[in-house]
Amino acid sequence: QVQLVESGGGLVQAGGSLRLSCAASGSLVSINTMGWYRQAPGKQRELVAVSSSAGSTDYADSVKGRFTISRDNAKNTVYLQMNSLKPEDTAVYYCNARIRRIWYGPENDYWGQGTQVTVSS
């Protein structure tokens, strides 16, 4: 089994910062992309940021310049540093990882349980 465990959410005032972490554990061979998605009430889940195993990154336009994704491949962990937070960043944030569990096997998407980020005005 593979698990993604997130931490770091919470309540912060507008302009503040939070850092999310997500660690993958269990039996796995490799991790391709790792990323963060978010879902606000009444809205669809959307991509926030993604990092490839080689280190390339991509961001939603709404968070560029404010959020930074990074990963520690040795620890199978991805981070999301969120600065200059805005009330519209309020959402449940989900970690995603594309993981190969056995050699020459398929890659599958795994999700964390979600962590609430609330930004007050």
Coordinates of C-alpha atoms in Angstrom, one line a residue:
Q1 CA 0.0 0.0 0.0
V2 CA 1.1 3.6 -0.6
Q3 CA 0.0 6.5 1.5
L4 CA 0.4 10.2 1.1
V5 CA 0.3 12.0 4.4
E6 CA -0.1 15.8 4.4
S7 CA 0.5 18.3 7.1
G8 CA 0.8 22.1 7.6
G9 CA -2.6 23.5 6.9
G10 CA -4.3 25.9 9.2
L11 CA -5.8 29.4 9.7
V12 CA -3.7 32.5 8.7
Q13 CA -4.4 36.1 8.1
A14 CA -4.2 37.6 4.6
G15 CA -0.6 38.3 3.7
G16 CA 0.7 35.5 5.9
S17 CA 2.5 32.3 5.0
L18 CA 2.0 28.6 5.4
R19 CA 4.1 25.6 4.4
L20 CA 2.4 22.3 3.4
S21 CA 4.2 19.0 3.4
C22 CA 3.3 15.7 1.9
A23 CA 5.2 12.5 2.4
A24 CA 4.7 9.3 0.4
S25 CA 5.2 6.0 2.3
G26 CA 4.8 2.3 1.6
S27 CA 6.0 0.0 -1.1
L28 CA 7.0 1.9 -4.2
V29 CA 9.7 1.9 -6.9
S30 CA 9.6 5.4 -8.2
I31 CA 7.7 8.6 -8.0
N32 CA 7.2 10.7 -11.2
T33 CA 5.3 13.9 -10.6
M34 CA 4.3 15.2 -7.2
G35 CA 1.9 18.2 -6.9
W36 CA -0.7 20.1 -5.0
Y37 CA -4.3 20.6 -5.9
R38 CA -7.0 22.6 -4.1
Q39 CA -10.8 22.6 -3.9
A40 CA -12.8 25.5 -2.6
P41 CA -16.4 25.0 -1.6
G42 CA -18.7 24.8 -4.6
K43 CA -15.7 24.7 -7.0
Q44 CA -13.9 22.0 -8.9
R45 CA -10.5 20.8 -7.8
E46 CA -7.8 22.7 -9.6
L47 CA -4.0 22.3 -10.0
V48 CA -1.9 24.6 -7.8
A49 CA 1.6 23.4 -8.5
V50 CA 3.4 20.4 -9.8
S51 CA 7.0 19.2 -9.8
S52 CA 8.5 16.5 -12.0
S53 CA 11.1 14.0 -10.7
A54 CA 13.7 16.0 -12.6
G55 CA 12.8 19.2 -10.8
S56 CA 10.8 21.1 -13.4
T57 CA 7.8 22.9 -12.0
D58 CA 4.6 24.5 -13.1
Y59 CA 2.1 26.7 -11.3
A60 CA -1.4 28.0 -11.7
D61 CA -1.4 31.6 -12.8
S62 CA -3.2 32.6 -9.7
V63 CA -0.3 31.5 -7.4
K64 CA 2.7 32.3 -9.6
G65 CA 5.2 34.5 -7.6
R66 CA 3.6 33.6 -4.3
F67 CA 3.8 29.8 -4.0
T68 CA 6.9 27.6 -4.4
I69 CA 6.8 23.9 -4.8
S70 CA 9.9 21.8 -3.9
R71 CA 10.6 18.2 -3.2
D72 CA 13.1 16.0 -1.4
N73 CA 13.3 12.9 -3.5
A74 CA 15.3 11.1 -0.8
K75 CA 12.4 11.5 1.6
N76 CA 9.7 11.1 -1.0
T77 CA 8.3 14.4 0.2
V78 CA 6.9 17.4 -1.6
Y79 CA 6.4 20.9 0.0
L80 CA 4.4 23.9 -0.9
Q81 CA 5.6 27.2 0.5
M82 CA 2.7 29.7 0.3
N83 CA 3.4 33.3 0.8
S84 CA 1.3 36.5 0.5
L85 CA -1.8 34.4 1.1
K86 CA -5.2 35.8 0.0
P87 CA -8.7 34.9 1.2
E88 CA -9.3 33.4 -2.3
D89 CA -6.6 30.8 -1.5
T90 CA -8.9 29.3 1.1
A91 CA -9.5 25.7 0.1
V92 CA -8.8 22.1 1.0
Y93 CA -5.3 21.3 -0.4
Y94 CA -4.6 17.8 -1.7
C95 CA -1.3 16.2 -2.4
N96 CA -1.0 14.1 -5.6
A97 CA 1.8 11.8 -6.6
R98 CA 2.2 9.5 -9.7
I99 CA 3.8 6.4 -8.4
R100 CA 5.1 3.2 -9.8
R101 CA 4.8 0.4 -7.2
I102 CA 6.5 -2.4 -9.0
W103 CA 9.3 -2.6 -11.6
Y104 CA 8.0 -2.2 -15.1
G105 CA 4.5 -1.8 -13.7
P106 CA 2.1 1.0 -14.5
E107 CA 2.1 4.5 -12.8
N108 CA -1.0 5.4 -10.9
D109 CA -2.2 8.5 -9.2
Y110 CA -2.4 8.6 -5.4
W111 CA -4.0 11.3 -3.3
G112 CA -3.6 12.6 0.2
Q113 CA -6.5 13.1 2.6
G114 CA -6.5 16.8 2.2
T115 CA -5.6 19.6 4.6
Q116 CA -7.6 22.8 5.1
V117 CA -6.1 26.2 4.5
T118 CA -8.2 29.1 5.6
V119 CA -7.1 32.7 4.9
S120 CA -9.0 35.4 6.8
S121 CA -9.3 38.9 5.5

